[in-house]
Short mmCIF file of C-alpha atoms in Angstrom, two decimals:
data_model
loop_
_atom_site.label_atom_id
_atom_site.label_comp_id
_atom_site.label_asym_id
_atom_site.label_seq_id
_atom_site.Cartn_x
_atom_site.Cartn_y
_atom_site.Cartn_z
CA MET A 1 19.43 12.57 -19.08
CA VAL A 2 21.06 11.12 -15.95
CA GLU A 3 24.37 9.51 -16.76
CA PRO A 4 24.83 5.94 -15.57
CA PRO A 5 27.43 5.19 -12.91
CA PRO A 6 30.65 3.50 -13.93
CA GLY A 7 30.03 -0.06 -15.13
CA ALA A 8 26.32 0.48 -15.78
CA PRO A 9 24.84 -1.35 -18.79
CA LEU A 10 23.49 0.60 -21.72
CA PRO A 11 20.06 0.04 -23.26
CA GLY A 12 20.03 -3.16 -25.23
CA ASP A 13 22.80 -4.78 -23.18
CA PRO A 14 22.04 -8.08 -21.42
CA LEU A 15 21.61 -7.94 -17.66
CA PRO A 16 24.94 -7.48 -15.90
CA GLY A 17 26.47 -10.42 -14.14
CA GLY A 18 26.82 -13.79 -15.80
CA PRO A 19 29.71 -16.24 -15.54
CA ALA A 20 32.83 -15.54 -13.58
CA PRO A 21 35.87 -14.27 -15.52
CA GLY A 22 37.43 -17.00 -17.64
CA ARG A 23 34.24 -19.05 -17.82
CA THR A 24 31.88 -19.36 -20.76
CA ALA A 25 28.15 -18.96 -20.24
CA PRO A 26 26.18 -22.02 -21.31
CA ALA A 27 23.94 -21.72 -24.34
CA GLY A 28 20.34 -20.77 -23.69
CA GLY A 29 17.88 -23.59 -23.36
CA ALA A 30 15.07 -24.96 -21.28
CA ASP A 31 17.03 -24.44 -18.06
CA PRO A 32 16.55 -20.79 -17.00
CA ALA A 33 19.95 -20.83 -15.30
CA SER A 34 21.55 -21.34 -18.71
CA ARG A 35 20.41 -17.95 -19.98
CA PRO A 36 23.01 -15.19 -20.33
CA GLY A 37 23.20 -12.45 -17.75
CA ARG A 38 22.25 -14.54 -14.71
CA LEU A 39 22.96 -12.81 -11.41
CA GLY A 40 23.77 -13.65 -7.83
CA VAL A 41 20.85 -12.20 -5.87
CA GLY A 42 20.97 -11.15 -2.22
CA VAL A 43 17.64 -10.62 -0.45
CA VAL A 44 17.35 -8.03 2.34
CA SER A 45 15.13 -9.06 4.01
CA GLY A 46 13.37 -12.39 3.59
CA GLY A 47 9.93 -11.12 4.58
CA ARG A 48 6.71 -11.62 2.66
CA VAL A 49 7.81 -9.53 -0.32
CA GLY A 50 11.52 -10.30 -0.36
CA ALA A 51 11.18 -14.07 -0.15
CA VAL A 52 8.55 -14.19 -2.90
CA LEU A 53 10.44 -11.91 -5.31
CA GLY A 54 13.64 -13.78 -4.53
CA ALA A 55 11.91 -17.05 -5.39
CA SER A 56 10.58 -15.54 -8.61
CA LEU A 57 14.05 -14.37 -9.67
CA ARG A 58 15.40 -17.79 -8.77
CA ALA A 59 12.79 -19.40 -11.01
CA ALA A 60 14.04 -17.14 -13.81
CA GLY A 61 17.49 -18.66 -13.43
CA HIS A 62 19.21 -16.25 -11.08
CA ALA A 63 21.06 -17.68 -8.07
CA VAL A 64 19.94 -16.43 -4.66
CA VAL A 65 23.20 -16.29 -2.71
CA GLY A 66 21.87 -15.22 0.66
CA ALA A 67 18.97 -13.69 2.58
CA SER A 68 18.76 -11.76 5.81
CA GLY A 69 16.17 -12.06 8.54
CA VAL A 70 16.11 -12.63 12.28
CA SER A 71 12.53 -13.56 13.18
CA GLU A 72 11.44 -17.17 13.30
CA ARG A 73 8.70 -16.45 10.79
CA THR A 74 11.24 -15.04 8.32
CA ARG A 75 13.45 -18.05 8.76
CA GLU A 76 10.54 -20.38 8.08
CA ARG A 77 9.53 -18.35 5.02
CA VAL A 78 13.04 -18.40 3.57
CA GLY A 79 13.23 -22.13 4.21
CA ALA A 80 9.94 -22.70 2.38
CA LEU A 81 10.39 -20.34 -0.59
CA LEU A 82 14.18 -20.30 -0.90
CA PRO A 83 15.31 -23.74 0.26
CA GLY A 84 19.07 -24.06 0.60
CA VAL A 85 19.66 -20.29 0.70
CA PRO A 86 21.77 -19.32 3.72
CA LEU A 87 20.50 -16.80 6.24
CA LEU A 88 23.22 -14.18 6.66
CA GLU A 89 23.83 -10.79 8.20
CA VAL A 90 23.02 -7.85 5.91
CA PRO A 91 26.66 -6.91 5.19
CA GLU A 92 27.44 -10.45 4.05
CA VAL A 93 24.35 -10.60 1.84
CA VAL A 94 25.42 -7.34 0.18
CA ARG A 95 29.03 -8.52 -0.19
CA ARG A 96 28.03 -11.72 -1.99
CA ALA A 97 25.42 -10.26 -4.33
CA GLU A 98 25.53 -8.82 -7.83
CA LEU A 99 21.89 -7.77 -7.38
CA VAL A 100 20.78 -6.68 -3.91
CA LEU A 101 17.01 -6.79 -3.41
CA LEU A 102 16.00 -4.42 -0.59
CA ALA A 103 12.53 -5.51 0.53
CA VAL A 104 12.33 -3.63 3.83
CA PRO A 105 9.60 -1.27 5.13
CA ASP A 106 9.60 2.15 3.48
CA ASP A 107 10.61 3.98 6.65
CA ALA A 108 13.61 1.69 7.18
CA LEU A 109 15.00 1.97 3.67
CA ALA A 110 16.96 5.23 3.83
CA ASP A 111 18.77 4.29 7.05
CA LEU A 112 19.62 0.85 5.69
CA VAL A 113 21.11 2.24 2.46
CA ALA A 114 23.09 4.88 4.35
CA GLY A 115 24.29 2.32 6.90
CA VAL A 116 25.67 -0.01 4.26
CA ALA A 117 27.33 2.96 2.54
CA ALA A 118 28.97 4.02 5.80
CA THR A 119 30.74 0.67 6.03
CA GLY A 120 31.80 0.70 2.37
CA GLY A 121 29.50 -2.19 1.52
CA TRP A 122 28.15 -1.08 -1.86
CA GLN A 123 30.10 -2.17 -4.92
CA ALA A 124 30.61 -0.50 -8.29
CA GLY A 125 28.36 -2.06 -10.95
CA GLN A 126 26.18 -3.79 -8.35
CA LEU A 127 22.45 -3.60 -9.00
CA VAL A 128 20.59 -2.24 -5.96
CA VAL A 129 16.84 -2.75 -6.28
CA HIS A 130 14.32 -1.62 -3.68
CA THR A 131 10.62 -2.52 -3.54
CA ALA A 132 9.27 0.48 -1.59
CA GLY A 133 6.29 2.06 -3.31
CA ARG A 134 6.89 5.50 -1.84
CA TYR A 135 10.40 6.04 -3.18
CA GLY A 136 12.08 6.31 -6.53
CA VAL A 137 15.86 6.03 -6.81
CA GLU A 138 16.94 9.15 -4.88
CA VAL A 139 16.75 7.15 -1.66
CA LEU A 140 19.53 4.97 -3.11
CA ALA A 141 21.90 7.95 -3.59
CA PRO A 142 24.49 6.62 -1.08
CA ALA A 143 24.71 3.35 -3.04
CA ARG A 144 24.87 5.18 -6.34
CA ALA A 145 27.71 7.35 -5.06
CA ALA A 146 29.71 4.14 -4.61
CA GLY A 147 29.07 3.16 -8.24
CA ALA A 148 26.04 0.93 -7.70
CA ILE A 149 23.14 0.95 -10.19
CA PRO A 150 19.90 2.18 -8.53
CA LEU A 151 16.53 0.67 -9.49
CA ALA A 152 13.09 1.03 -7.89
CA VAL A 153 10.65 -1.81 -8.60
CA HIS A 154 7.34 -1.96 -6.72
CA PRO A 155 4.76 -4.71 -7.33
CA ALA A 156 1.16 -3.47 -7.18
CA MET A 157 0.01 -6.46 -5.19
CA THR A 158 -0.56 -7.55 -1.63
CA PHE A 159 1.58 -10.46 -0.45
CA THR A 160 0.83 -13.45 1.75
CA GLY A 161 4.46 -14.54 1.83
CA THR A 162 3.58 -17.98 0.45
CA SER A 163 3.99 -19.78 -2.87
CA LEU A 164 0.50 -18.57 -3.82
CA ASP A 165 2.03 -15.17 -4.53
CA LEU A 166 4.27 -16.54 -7.27
CA ALA A 167 1.30 -17.18 -9.57
CA ARG A 168 -0.16 -13.78 -8.73
CA LEU A 169 3.00 -12.06 -9.95
CA VAL A 170 2.15 -13.11 -13.50
CA ASP A 171 0.80 -10.03 -15.30
CA CYS A 172 1.04 -8.02 -12.06
CA SER A 173 1.93 -4.37 -12.68
CA PHE A 174 5.23 -3.16 -11.23
CA ALA A 175 6.03 0.53 -10.86
CA VAL A 176 9.52 1.00 -12.29
CA THR A 177 11.76 4.03 -11.69
CA ALA A 178 15.40 4.23 -12.76
CA PRO A 179 17.89 6.54 -14.49
CA GLY A 180 17.12 6.57 -18.21
CA PRO A 181 20.12 4.55 -19.41
CA VAL A 182 19.38 1.66 -17.02
CA LEU A 183 15.58 1.75 -17.14
CA PRO A 184 15.58 -1.25 -19.53
CA VAL A 185 17.38 -3.28 -16.86
CA ALA A 186 14.61 -2.66 -14.34
CA GLN A 187 11.98 -3.44 -16.96
CA ALA A 188 13.75 -6.67 -17.91
CA LEU A 189 13.82 -7.83 -14.28
CA VAL A 190 10.07 -7.28 -13.99
CA VAL A 191 9.40 -9.17 -17.22
CA GLU A 192 11.53 -12.06 -15.96
CA MET A 193 9.27 -12.27 -12.90
CA GLY A 194 6.23 -12.42 -15.19
CA GLY A 195 5.15 -8.87 -14.41
CA ASP A 196 4.19 -5.83 -16.45
CA PRO A 197 6.57 -2.86 -15.95
CA VAL A 198 4.87 0.54 -15.66
CA VAL A 199 7.24 3.52 -15.64
CA VAL A 200 6.53 6.00 -12.83
CA ALA A 201 8.53 9.23 -12.55
CA GLU A 202 10.57 9.91 -9.40
CA ALA A 203 8.38 12.86 -8.36
CA ASP A 204 5.18 10.85 -8.84
CA ARG A 205 6.06 7.91 -6.61
CA PRO A 206 4.31 9.26 -3.44
CA LEU A 207 1.09 9.92 -5.37
CA TYR A 208 1.30 6.51 -7.06
CA HIS A 209 1.74 4.80 -3.71
CA ALA A 210 -1.04 6.83 -2.09
CA ALA A 211 -3.39 5.66 -4.85
CA LEU A 212 -2.61 2.00 -4.22
CA SER A 213 -2.78 2.33 -0.44
CA HIS A 214 -6.06 4.25 -0.59
CA GLY A 215 -7.59 1.67 -2.90
CA ALA A 216 -6.30 -1.55 -1.39
CA ASN A 217 -5.80 -0.84 2.31
CA HIS A 218 -8.95 1.21 2.79
CA LEU A 219 -10.93 -1.35 0.86
CA VAL A 220 -9.99 -3.87 3.54
CA THR A 221 -11.27 -1.49 6.22
CA LEU A 222 -14.54 -0.85 4.38
CA VAL A 223 -15.19 -4.55 3.84
CA ALA A 224 -14.36 -5.37 7.46
CA GLN A 225 -16.80 -2.69 8.62
CA ALA A 226 -19.52 -4.00 6.31
CA ARG A 227 -18.99 -7.53 7.66
CA GLU A 228 -19.29 -6.19 11.21
CA LEU A 229 -22.56 -4.41 10.42
CA LEU A 230 -24.07 -7.46 8.74
CA ALA A 231 -23.14 -9.62 11.73
CA ALA A 232 -24.75 -7.07 14.03
CA ALA A 233 -27.87 -7.22 11.84
CA GLY A 234 -28.09 -10.96 12.49
CA VAL A 235 -26.59 -12.25 9.23
CA ASP A 236 -24.83 -15.54 10.00
CA GLU A 237 -22.47 -15.52 7.01
CA PRO A 238 -21.61 -11.91 6.14
CA ALA A 239 -18.91 -12.92 3.68
CA ARG A 240 -21.36 -14.99 1.66
CA VAL A 241 -23.74 -12.05 1.37
CA LEU A 242 -21.04 -9.50 0.59
CA GLY A 243 -18.91 -11.54 -1.81
CA PRO A 244 -21.00 -11.39 -5.00
CA LEU A 245 -21.97 -7.75 -4.43
CA LEU A 246 -18.42 -6.56 -3.79
CA HIS A 247 -16.97 -8.52 -6.69
CA ALA A 248 -19.53 -6.96 -9.02
CA SER A 249 -18.90 -3.48 -7.60
CA LEU A 250 -15.14 -3.82 -7.90
CA ASP A 251 -15.38 -5.09 -11.46
CA GLY A 252 -17.65 -2.22 -12.40
CA ALA A 253 -15.47 0.40 -10.73
CA VAL A 254 -12.27 -0.90 -12.35
CA ARG A 255 -13.91 -0.92 -15.79
CA ALA A 256 -16.10 2.19 -15.63
CA GLY A 257 -14.90 4.33 -12.72
CA ASP A 258 -17.52 6.78 -11.42
CA ASP A 259 -20.02 5.60 -14.03
CA ALA A 260 -20.45 2.38 -12.04
CA LEU A 261 -21.95 4.26 -9.07
CA THR A 262 -25.33 3.13 -7.74
CA GLY A 263 -27.11 3.50 -4.41
CA PRO A 264 -28.73 6.20 -2.29
CA VAL A 265 -26.15 8.92 -2.95
CA ALA A 266 -26.43 8.51 -6.72
CA ARG A 267 -30.23 8.65 -6.36
CA ALA A 268 -30.10 11.60 -3.93
CA ASP A 269 -32.19 9.47 -1.56
CA ALA A 270 -31.75 11.64 1.50
CA GLY A 271 -34.34 9.77 3.55
CA THR A 272 -32.44 6.50 3.14
CA LEU A 273 -29.15 8.17 4.00
CA ALA A 274 -30.69 9.64 7.16
CA ALA A 275 -31.91 6.20 8.20
CA HIS A 276 -28.47 4.75 7.53
CA ARG A 277 -26.78 7.41 9.66
CA ALA A 278 -29.16 6.82 12.55
CA ALA A 279 -28.64 3.05 12.43
CA LEU A 280 -24.87 3.43 12.29
CA ALA A 281 -24.86 5.85 15.23
CA GLU A 282 -26.90 3.37 17.26
CA HIS A 283 -24.51 0.54 16.32
CA ALA A 284 -21.52 2.65 17.36
CA ALA A 285 -23.12 3.36 20.73
CA ARG A 286 -23.70 -0.35 21.33
CA SER A 287 -20.43 -1.71 19.96
CA GLY A 288 -17.93 1.09 20.47
CA SER A 289 -17.09 1.08 16.74
CA THR A 290 -17.26 4.85 16.50
CA GLU A 291 -15.09 4.90 13.38
CA VAL A 292 -17.85 3.23 11.34
CA PRO A 293 -20.29 6.19 11.16
CA ASP A 294 -17.33 8.53 10.63
CA ALA A 295 -16.09 6.45 7.68
CA HIS A 296 -19.60 6.18 6.23
CA ARG A 297 -20.13 9.94 6.40
CA ALA A 298 -16.72 10.72 4.88
CA MET A 299 -17.18 8.30 1.99
CA ALA A 300 -20.77 9.37 1.36
CA ARG A 301 -19.66 13.02 1.17
CA ALA A 302 -16.79 12.15 -1.17
CA THR A 303 -19.19 10.12 -3.32
CA ALA A 304 -21.66 13.01 -3.52
CA LEU A 305 -18.98 15.52 -4.44
CA ARG A 306 -17.60 13.29 -7.19
CA ALA A 307 -21.11 12.61 -8.51
CA LEU A 308 -21.81 16.35 -8.59
CA ALA A 309 -18.53 17.17 -10.35
CA ARG A 310 -19.18 14.54 -13.02
CA GLY A 311 -22.81 15.46 -13.66
CA ARG A 312 -24.23 12.37 -11.98
CA LEU A 313 -26.10 14.52 -9.43
CA ALA A 314 -28.03 17.71 -10.10
CA ALA A 315 -26.87 20.69 -8.03
CA GLU A 316 -30.07 20.81 -5.95
CA ASP A 317 -29.94 17.08 -5.23
CA ALA A 318 -26.27 17.27 -4.25
CA ALA A 319 -26.99 20.20 -1.94
CA ARG A 320 -29.68 18.20 -0.14
CA VAL A 321 -27.40 15.20 0.29
CA LEU A 322 -24.41 17.28 1.42
CA GLU A 323 -26.56 19.18 3.92
CA LEU A 324 -27.62 15.90 5.47
CA LEU A 325 -23.98 14.80 5.68
CA ALA A 326 -22.64 18.16 6.89
CA ASP A 327 -22.14 17.33 10.56
CA PRO A 328 -21.20 14.16 12.43
CA PRO A 329 -24.16 12.50 14.15
CA PRO A 330 -24.43 13.14 17.89
CA ARG A 331 -22.60 10.64 20.06
CA THR A 332 -24.90 8.55 22.20
#
């Protein structure tokens, strides 16, 4: 088991922080700020994720002591979601905070943590929480070396950066990674935000994040392509046509996985697939959307292979479908 850094809480302890020395914490009550273990939270940066999670922690009674951000959009977002919170430089946010929330892009995280460490900014006993899906806590090693407590907390949700996201955090799953002795701290923070903590091992974080990105981001691409094709087919309101179908498909896939599959691949309807490929190639030639037939072919092949592996397609039917999908269609 990884030993906690100096000053780290043990399982069962309240969250670190609370009243300043010599002061008595108020008794718990209706006011969230009266709960024990309230923290001063610093948000780096106040983008779509950081501002929303900062607002959620604030609603749980923690005090947001500062946020960083330079763009006008970030300033507006902080003003809307965290009114009264000062916009500060990163070193000052870190200096003021008992819990530092690092909500920066994945590729910027390591350099940010190392940069703060190089200036001696991390503090012993300070909670350092990042929201990057790709990483566990190893990326926070420079902060941990200074005695900070490393936590990785990633919400499995897309963010608009508005107050609408606060309601969507309720029952949202958060991937939580932390050294064993302080894992309850990360889980408690998620629960305070209304979420459901799901423990993900350090080594599994890239695969976890790939799963979410593949499902959510590529779904957007698929739906956008389907809307484009319906518009090209003369449908005036593609979203109205797609909405009920996609909602039903998503519900079925989430509940039943591969067993929810329908359509020409599942039926081994090679003639229909051939007609689809021809129509998509013609659309690509007219519109320049050459990625559409490529995406269709790749997903149809993946669908056929999964259906074969799970007994949904007989071997001879799968062979016929895969032969049809073997080569890209000729470019017009």
